[in-house]
Short mmCIF file of C-alpha atoms and ligand atoms in Angstrom, two decimals:
data_model
loop_
_atom_site.label_atom_id
_atom_site.label_comp_id
_atom_site.label_asym_id
_atom_site.label_seq_id
_atom_site.Cartn_x
_atom_site.Cartn_y
_atom_site.Cartn_z
CA MET A 1 96.55 27.56 52.81
CA GLN A 2 92.98 27.15 51.49
CA THR A 3 90.68 25.33 53.92
CA GLU A 4 88.11 23.13 52.20
CA LEU A 5 84.86 22.25 53.98
CA LEU A 6 83.25 19.06 52.64
CA PRO A 7 80.10 17.30 53.84
CA VAL A 8 80.83 13.72 54.94
CA SER A 9 80.68 11.38 51.92
CA ARG A 10 82.65 8.37 50.70
CA PRO A 11 84.90 10.43 48.36
CA ALA A 12 85.45 13.08 51.10
CA ILE A 13 86.48 10.40 53.64
CA ASP A 14 88.86 8.81 51.12
CA ARG A 15 90.47 12.18 50.43
CA ALA A 16 90.76 12.87 54.16
CA GLY A 17 92.35 9.45 54.72
CA GLN A 18 94.89 10.21 52.01
CA LEU A 19 95.72 13.59 53.58
CA ILE A 20 96.29 11.90 56.96
CA ARG A 21 98.63 9.31 55.36
CA GLN A 22 100.57 12.19 53.77
CA GLY A 23 101.12 13.80 57.18
CA ALA A 24 98.50 16.58 56.82
CA LEU A 25 95.77 17.60 59.31
CA VAL A 26 92.03 16.97 58.90
CA ALA A 27 89.22 18.16 61.18
CA PHE A 28 86.44 15.59 61.57
CA PRO A 29 83.21 15.07 63.53
CA THR A 30 82.97 12.74 66.52
CA GLU A 31 80.07 12.20 68.93
CA THR A 32 81.83 14.39 71.53
CA VAL A 33 83.29 17.46 69.72
CA TYR A 34 85.12 18.00 66.39
CA GLY A 35 88.66 16.59 66.40
CA LEU A 36 91.80 17.85 64.66
CA GLY A 37 93.46 14.69 63.40
CA ALA A 38 96.91 13.57 62.27
CA ASN A 39 98.67 10.21 61.81
CA ALA A 40 99.34 9.22 65.44
CA LEU A 41 102.50 7.33 64.47
CA ASP A 42 104.13 10.27 62.60
CA ALA A 43 105.83 12.71 65.00
CA ASP A 44 106.09 15.50 62.37
CA ALA A 45 102.39 15.25 61.53
CA VAL A 46 101.50 15.34 65.24
CA ARG A 47 103.64 18.44 65.78
CA ARG A 48 101.53 20.21 63.13
CA ILE A 49 98.50 19.78 65.44
CA PHE A 50 100.27 21.73 68.19
CA GLU A 51 101.21 24.48 65.71
CA ALA A 52 97.70 24.79 64.21
CA LYS A 53 96.06 24.95 67.66
CA GLY A 54 98.73 26.99 69.41
CA ARG A 55 98.63 24.14 71.96
CA PRO A 56 101.32 23.94 74.69
CA GLY A 57 103.67 21.00 73.95
CA ASP A 58 103.19 19.48 77.41
CA ASN A 59 99.47 18.75 76.85
CA PRO A 60 99.17 15.20 75.43
CA LEU A 61 96.74 14.06 72.72
CA ILE A 62 94.23 11.21 72.47
CA ALA A 63 94.95 8.42 69.93
CA HIS A 64 91.74 7.35 68.15
CA ILE A 65 91.25 3.79 66.87
CA SER A 66 88.42 2.14 64.89
CA ALA A 67 88.70 -1.41 66.31
CA VAL A 68 89.86 -2.82 69.66
CA GLU A 69 92.57 -4.92 67.91
CA GLN A 70 94.45 -1.67 67.08
CA LEU A 71 95.00 -1.08 70.78
CA ALA A 72 97.88 -3.58 70.88
CA SER A 73 100.09 -1.33 68.71
CA LEU A 74 99.73 1.59 71.15
CA ILE A 75 100.02 0.05 74.63
CA ASP A 76 102.64 -2.16 76.24
CA CYS A 77 100.65 -4.48 78.52
CA GLU A 78 97.38 -6.39 78.68
CA PRO A 79 94.45 -4.13 79.67
CA SER A 80 93.36 -4.68 83.31
CA LEU A 81 90.04 -6.36 84.13
CA ALA A 82 88.48 -2.97 84.85
CA ALA A 83 89.77 -1.62 81.53
CA ARG A 84 88.31 -4.64 79.67
CA ALA A 85 84.94 -4.20 81.36
CA LEU A 86 84.87 -0.49 80.45
CA MET A 87 85.89 -1.20 76.85
CA ASP A 88 83.17 -3.85 76.50
CA ALA A 89 80.49 -1.58 77.94
CA CYS A 90 81.43 1.90 76.63
CA TRP A 91 83.36 1.47 73.36
CA PRO A 92 82.64 2.67 70.79
CA GLY A 93 81.73 5.85 72.64
CA PRO A 94 82.75 9.04 74.48
CA MET A 95 85.34 7.38 76.74
CA THR A 96 89.16 7.68 76.71
CA LEU A 97 91.33 5.23 78.65
CA ILE A 98 94.89 5.88 79.87
CA PHE A 99 97.29 2.92 79.43
CA PRO A 100 101.06 2.41 79.76
CA ARG A 101 102.36 3.35 76.30
CA SER A 102 104.23 1.35 73.69
CA ARG A 103 107.51 2.67 72.20
CA ALA A 104 105.75 2.98 68.81
CA VAL A 105 103.83 6.03 70.04
CA PRO A 106 105.82 9.22 69.41
CA ASP A 107 106.65 11.48 72.38
CA ALA A 108 104.79 14.27 70.59
CA VAL A 109 101.50 12.40 71.21
CA THR A 110 102.06 11.65 74.90
CA ALA A 111 103.96 14.87 75.67
CA GLY A 112 106.75 12.62 76.96
CA LEU A 113 104.53 10.80 79.55
CA ASP A 114 104.91 7.03 79.95
CA THR A 115 101.16 6.60 79.36
CA VAL A 116 98.97 7.03 76.29
CA ALA A 117 95.30 8.06 76.01
CA VAL A 118 93.18 5.94 73.62
CA ARG A 119 89.57 6.20 72.42
CA LEU A 120 87.36 4.22 70.07
CA PRO A 121 84.78 6.80 68.94
CA ALA A 122 81.20 5.89 67.96
CA HIS A 123 80.70 8.45 65.17
CA PRO A 124 80.57 6.55 61.85
CA ALA A 125 82.50 9.29 59.98
CA ALA A 126 85.31 9.24 62.59
CA ARG A 127 85.64 5.46 62.34
CA ALA A 128 85.46 5.52 58.53
CA LEU A 129 88.26 8.13 58.51
CA ILE A 130 90.50 6.01 60.78
CA ASP A 131 89.83 3.01 58.49
CA ALA A 132 90.60 5.08 55.38
CA ALA A 133 93.83 6.41 56.93
CA GLN A 134 94.80 2.85 57.97
CA ARG A 135 96.45 4.30 61.06
CA PRO A 136 95.42 5.46 64.53
CA ILE A 137 94.61 9.18 64.47
CA ALA A 138 95.88 11.51 67.20
CA ALA A 139 93.29 14.22 67.72
CA PRO A 140 92.59 16.92 70.27
CA SER A 141 89.54 19.17 69.95
CA ALA A 142 89.70 21.24 66.73
CA ASN A 143 89.65 24.68 68.40
CA ARG A 144 92.48 27.18 68.82
CA SER A 145 93.97 26.55 72.26
CA GLY A 146 91.94 28.30 74.99
CA ARG A 147 88.77 28.68 72.86
CA PRO A 148 85.61 26.68 73.53
CA SER A 149 85.66 23.24 71.84
CA PRO A 150 83.93 23.16 68.43
CA THR A 151 80.61 21.29 68.19
CA THR A 152 79.83 22.27 64.57
CA ALA A 153 81.97 22.47 61.41
CA ARG A 154 81.37 26.24 61.37
CA HIS A 155 83.03 26.55 64.81
CA VAL A 156 86.06 24.67 63.40
CA LEU A 157 86.19 27.02 60.40
CA GLU A 158 86.11 30.06 62.76
CA ASP A 159 89.28 28.79 64.46
CA MET A 160 91.14 26.87 61.74
CA ASP A 161 90.45 28.74 58.46
CA GLY A 162 93.72 28.92 56.50
CA ARG A 163 95.54 26.61 58.96
CA ILE A 164 94.43 23.15 57.76
CA PRO A 165 93.55 21.74 54.31
CA LEU A 166 90.23 20.01 55.11
CA ILE A 167 87.24 20.02 57.46
CA LEU A 168 84.72 17.16 57.20
CA ASP A 169 81.23 18.45 58.04
CA GLY A 170 79.08 15.86 59.81
CA GLY A 171 76.59 18.28 61.41
CA PRO A 172 76.36 19.13 65.13
CA CYS A 173 78.00 16.75 67.65
CA GLU A 174 75.68 14.56 69.69
CA VAL A 175 77.26 14.79 73.17
CA GLY A 176 78.80 18.26 72.89
CA LEU A 177 81.48 17.80 75.59
CA GLU A 178 84.84 16.06 75.28
CA SER A 179 85.23 12.39 76.26
CA THR A 180 85.48 11.08 79.81
CA VAL A 181 89.20 10.47 80.51
CA ILE A 182 89.76 7.50 82.84
CA ASP A 183 93.10 6.32 84.20
CA VAL A 184 93.04 2.51 84.24
CA THR A 185 96.74 2.02 85.04
CA GLY A 186 96.01 1.44 88.77
CA GLY A 187 93.44 -0.63 90.70
CA VAL A 188 90.26 1.45 90.85
CA PRO A 189 89.47 3.45 87.68
CA ARG A 190 90.07 7.16 88.23
CA VAL A 191 88.18 9.86 86.31
CA LEU A 192 90.65 12.58 85.29
CA ARG A 193 88.17 14.49 83.13
CA PRO A 194 84.40 13.95 83.41
CA GLY A 195 82.32 13.50 80.23
CA GLY A 196 79.40 11.62 78.72
CA VAL A 197 80.34 8.35 80.48
CA THR A 198 79.45 9.27 84.07
CA PRO A 199 81.12 8.17 87.35
CA GLU A 200 77.82 6.47 88.28
CA ARG A 201 78.01 4.35 85.11
CA ILE A 202 81.71 3.52 85.66
CA ALA A 203 80.98 2.42 89.24
CA ALA A 204 78.15 0.20 88.01
CA ILE A 205 80.47 -1.44 85.45
CA CYS A 206 83.61 -1.81 87.59
CA GLY A 207 82.24 -1.91 91.13
CA GLY A 208 84.12 1.27 92.08
CA VAL A 209 85.36 4.62 90.80
CA GLN A 210 87.46 7.54 91.99
CA VAL A 211 87.01 11.08 90.70
CA ASP A 212 90.25 13.06 90.69
CA ASP A 213 89.76 15.94 93.12
CA ALA A 214 91.24 18.42 90.59
CA VAL A 215 88.02 18.05 88.54
CA MET A 216 86.03 20.62 90.53
CA ARG A 217 88.61 23.08 91.84
CA PRO A 218 91.31 25.38 90.47
CA LEU A 219 94.87 24.01 90.61
CA LYS A 220 97.24 25.13 93.33
CA GLU A 221 100.36 27.14 92.52
CA GLY A 222 102.93 24.79 90.88
CA GLU A 223 100.62 21.71 91.11
CA ARG A 224 101.17 19.03 88.42
CA PRO A 225 97.78 17.49 87.63
CA ARG A 226 97.44 13.83 86.54
CA SER A 227 95.80 15.06 83.34
CA PRO A 228 98.06 17.83 82.01
CA GLY A 229 95.15 19.50 80.17
CA MET A 230 93.67 20.48 83.56
CA LYS A 231 96.42 23.04 83.94
CA TYR A 232 95.13 25.31 81.26
CA ARG A 233 92.24 27.74 81.36
CA HIS A 234 90.20 25.94 78.75
CA TYR A 235 86.86 26.68 77.24
CA ALA A 236 87.18 30.32 78.09
CA PRO A 237 84.91 32.99 76.64
CA ALA A 238 86.42 36.48 76.22
CA GLY A 239 84.12 37.98 78.91
CA ALA A 240 84.51 37.28 82.65
CA LEU A 241 82.16 34.47 83.69
CA THR A 242 80.53 34.11 87.11
CA ILE A 243 78.53 31.01 88.08
CA VAL A 244 75.70 31.47 90.56
CA LYS A 245 74.63 28.40 92.52
CA GLY A 246 71.81 27.76 95.00
CA GLU A 247 68.03 27.68 95.35
CA GLU A 248 66.26 28.54 92.08
CA ARG A 249 64.61 31.86 93.04
CA ALA A 250 67.64 33.08 95.00
CA VAL A 251 69.83 32.38 91.96
CA ALA A 252 67.53 34.32 89.64
CA SER A 253 67.41 37.37 91.91
CA ALA A 254 71.19 37.31 92.49
CA ILE A 255 71.86 37.09 88.75
CA CYS A 256 69.42 39.97 88.07
CA ARG A 257 71.24 42.10 90.66
CA LEU A 258 74.72 41.26 89.29
CA TYR A 259 73.51 41.91 85.74
CA ASP A 260 72.02 45.30 86.66
CA GLU A 261 75.20 46.30 88.52
CA ALA A 262 77.34 45.37 85.51
CA LEU A 263 75.03 47.33 83.22
CA GLY A 264 75.33 50.33 85.57
CA GLN A 265 79.12 50.09 85.25
CA GLY A 266 78.80 50.44 81.47
CA LYS A 267 79.44 46.74 80.79
CA ARG A 268 77.69 44.47 78.30
CA PRO A 269 76.37 41.68 80.52
CA LEU A 270 74.79 38.40 79.38
CA ILE A 271 72.91 35.66 81.26
CA LEU A 272 73.13 31.91 80.55
CA ALA A 273 70.13 30.09 82.02
CA LEU A 274 67.99 26.99 81.77
CA ASN A 275 65.19 27.38 79.27
CA THR A 276 62.38 27.24 81.82
CA HIS A 277 64.05 29.93 83.97
CA LEU A 278 64.34 32.56 81.19
CA PRO A 279 61.11 34.43 82.14
CA ALA A 280 62.66 35.23 85.56
CA TYR A 281 65.19 37.49 83.80
CA GLY A 282 62.58 39.71 82.08
CA ALA A 283 64.02 41.95 79.38
CA ARG A 284 67.65 41.30 80.32
CA ARG A 285 69.80 39.72 77.62
CA ALA A 286 69.81 35.96 78.24
CA LEU A 287 70.62 32.82 76.24
CA SER A 288 69.12 29.37 76.81
CA LEU A 289 71.29 26.44 77.91
CA GLY A 290 68.49 23.95 77.20
CA SER A 291 66.23 22.28 79.72
CA ASP A 292 68.49 19.85 81.65
CA ALA A 293 72.14 18.82 82.18
CA GLY A 294 72.17 16.66 79.02
CA GLU A 295 70.99 19.56 76.85
CA MET A 296 73.39 21.88 78.66
CA ALA A 297 76.28 19.55 77.72
CA HIS A 298 75.13 19.87 74.13
CA GLU A 299 74.70 23.67 74.19
CA ILE A 300 77.38 25.05 76.49
CA PHE A 301 80.32 25.51 74.08
CA ALA A 302 78.12 26.99 71.35
CA ARG A 303 76.62 29.48 73.85
CA LEU A 304 80.11 30.51 75.07
CA ARG A 305 81.04 31.21 71.43
CA ASP A 306 77.76 33.17 71.00
CA ALA A 307 78.68 35.22 74.07
CA ASP A 308 81.96 36.20 72.39
CA ALA A 309 80.19 37.00 69.12
CA LEU A 310 77.76 39.28 71.04
CA GLY A 311 80.70 41.10 72.64
CA ALA A 312 79.51 40.21 76.17
CA ASP A 313 82.11 41.18 78.79
CA ALA A 314 80.31 40.07 81.99
CA LEU A 315 78.64 36.66 81.88
CA PHE A 316 76.42 35.20 84.59
CA SER A 317 75.45 31.53 84.40
CA GLU A 318 73.15 29.29 86.37
CA ALA A 319 74.67 26.05 87.75
CA VAL A 320 73.35 22.47 87.51
CA GLY A 321 73.70 19.62 90.00
CA THR A 322 76.81 17.44 89.65
CA GLU A 323 74.93 14.13 89.34
CA GLY A 324 75.36 12.21 86.07
CA VAL A 325 76.56 14.33 83.14
CA GLY A 326 76.07 17.41 85.37
CA LEU A 327 79.60 16.82 86.73
CA ALA A 328 81.10 17.23 83.23
CA VAL A 329 78.99 20.34 82.58
CA MET A 330 80.05 21.94 85.87
CA ASN A 331 83.71 20.99 85.27
CA ARG A 332 83.72 22.82 81.88
CA LEU A 333 81.66 25.74 83.15
CA GLY A 334 83.79 25.96 86.32
CA ARG A 335 87.00 26.07 84.33
CA ALA A 336 85.59 28.63 81.89
CA ALA A 337 84.82 30.76 84.97
CA ALA A 338 88.25 30.06 86.53
CA PHE A 339 86.02 28.58 89.31
CA HIS A 340 84.48 31.94 90.15
CA ILE A 341 81.34 30.47 91.77
CA VAL A 342 78.96 32.50 93.96
CA GLU A 343 76.70 30.53 96.33
CA VAL A 344 73.35 32.07 97.32
CA LYS A 345 70.56 30.96 99.69
P1 AMP B 401 91.53 17.31 74.16
O1 AMP B 401 92.32 16.92 73.03
O2 AMP B 401 91.26 18.76 74.21
O3 AMP B 401 90.32 16.45 74.33
O4 AMP B 401 92.50 16.96 75.34
C1 AMP B 401 92.92 15.65 75.61
C2 AMP B 401 92.88 15.45 77.09
O5 AMP B 401 93.37 14.16 77.43
C3 AMP B 401 93.73 16.48 77.81
O6 AMP B 401 93.01 17.00 78.90
C4 AMP B 401 94.92 15.68 78.27
O7 AMP B 401 95.47 16.20 79.45
C5 AMP B 401 94.33 14.29 78.45
N1 AMP B 401 95.37 13.26 78.25
C6 AMP B 401 95.91 12.85 77.09
N2 AMP B 401 96.87 11.93 77.30
C7 AMP B 401 96.94 11.75 78.63
C8 AMP B 401 97.76 10.92 79.48
N3 AMP B 401 98.68 10.10 78.98
N4 AMP B 401 97.56 11.01 80.83
C9 AMP B 401 96.62 11.82 81.34
N5 AMP B 401 95.82 12.64 80.59
C10 AMP B 401 95.98 12.61 79.25
MG1 MG B 402 90.52 20.59 73.89
#
């Protein structure tokens, strides 16, 4: 199959909408990462997403809508007060809510769960595509399963060339990390996957929040997480990643030592560090993660792809604090490192 890459335009969106209606896959930009979309109400089309990504069938997808009214066709009860408050405050935006599902949603989307994940994205091209398709669009991130999520159309092409007919190019994604996934089926909203909408913000909107404890630790043997995606080693670069956490100067000297050891063992090490810390690493090979947690969110997946392209086989990354969007950054980085975190003083 030939993969076409078209800049976002009216004719490109119309063509993409037509492809979705015909049951084909289209990659498209959102404010979080690029999505790989199919008609959410067509089980065969949805199965093509799993094939193209090599995604395990037990990892459910997010259904994307362009207006709150479309929610009724996907869920089977009235949203709770907390859900309403979150929708009013954070939609359109980088937030996914988990609701009891309606029968209209194919099992392929929910991986057989009795709940469905729904998001109303803010990106104008994503919403125009959903409007053009005239259907909700089921879309996971547009990477091959296990690779870092794509934040540019070029990343999508790296992973999906020859597998899908069309990629819409809308430039780099604004947030750079996947949406915050929040379970609103119970009383207090529970964050299953952190993202751009932070626990602090959710607490301010709803008066309370729980963060699932699986967010910042590896899963136990045989554990079934509330968000099935947590089971998989996502976002992984090819090289082994170690995160070093602690006081700034101690971190820099520990990373220098680990880097030099790896070099001595004939490896090709690479450092990921905040911009302002780069001088501490001298002539060692280091890439910038930006200057704060927000920039890190934006840069992290692209830098993990760069690390692969450079053939790095031992990666050492600085940590950030888990306040605000820092929690989402550390969740992705932690999982990429299989939670191999070294603490120094
Ligand atoms: P991705 O498409 O890579 O953004 O992945 C979608 C994420 O949403 C995965 O981590 C899923 O586990 C999660 N998800 C989707 N549907 C549900 C659901 N019904 N319950 C809990 N988590 C879900
Ligand atoms: Mg993904």
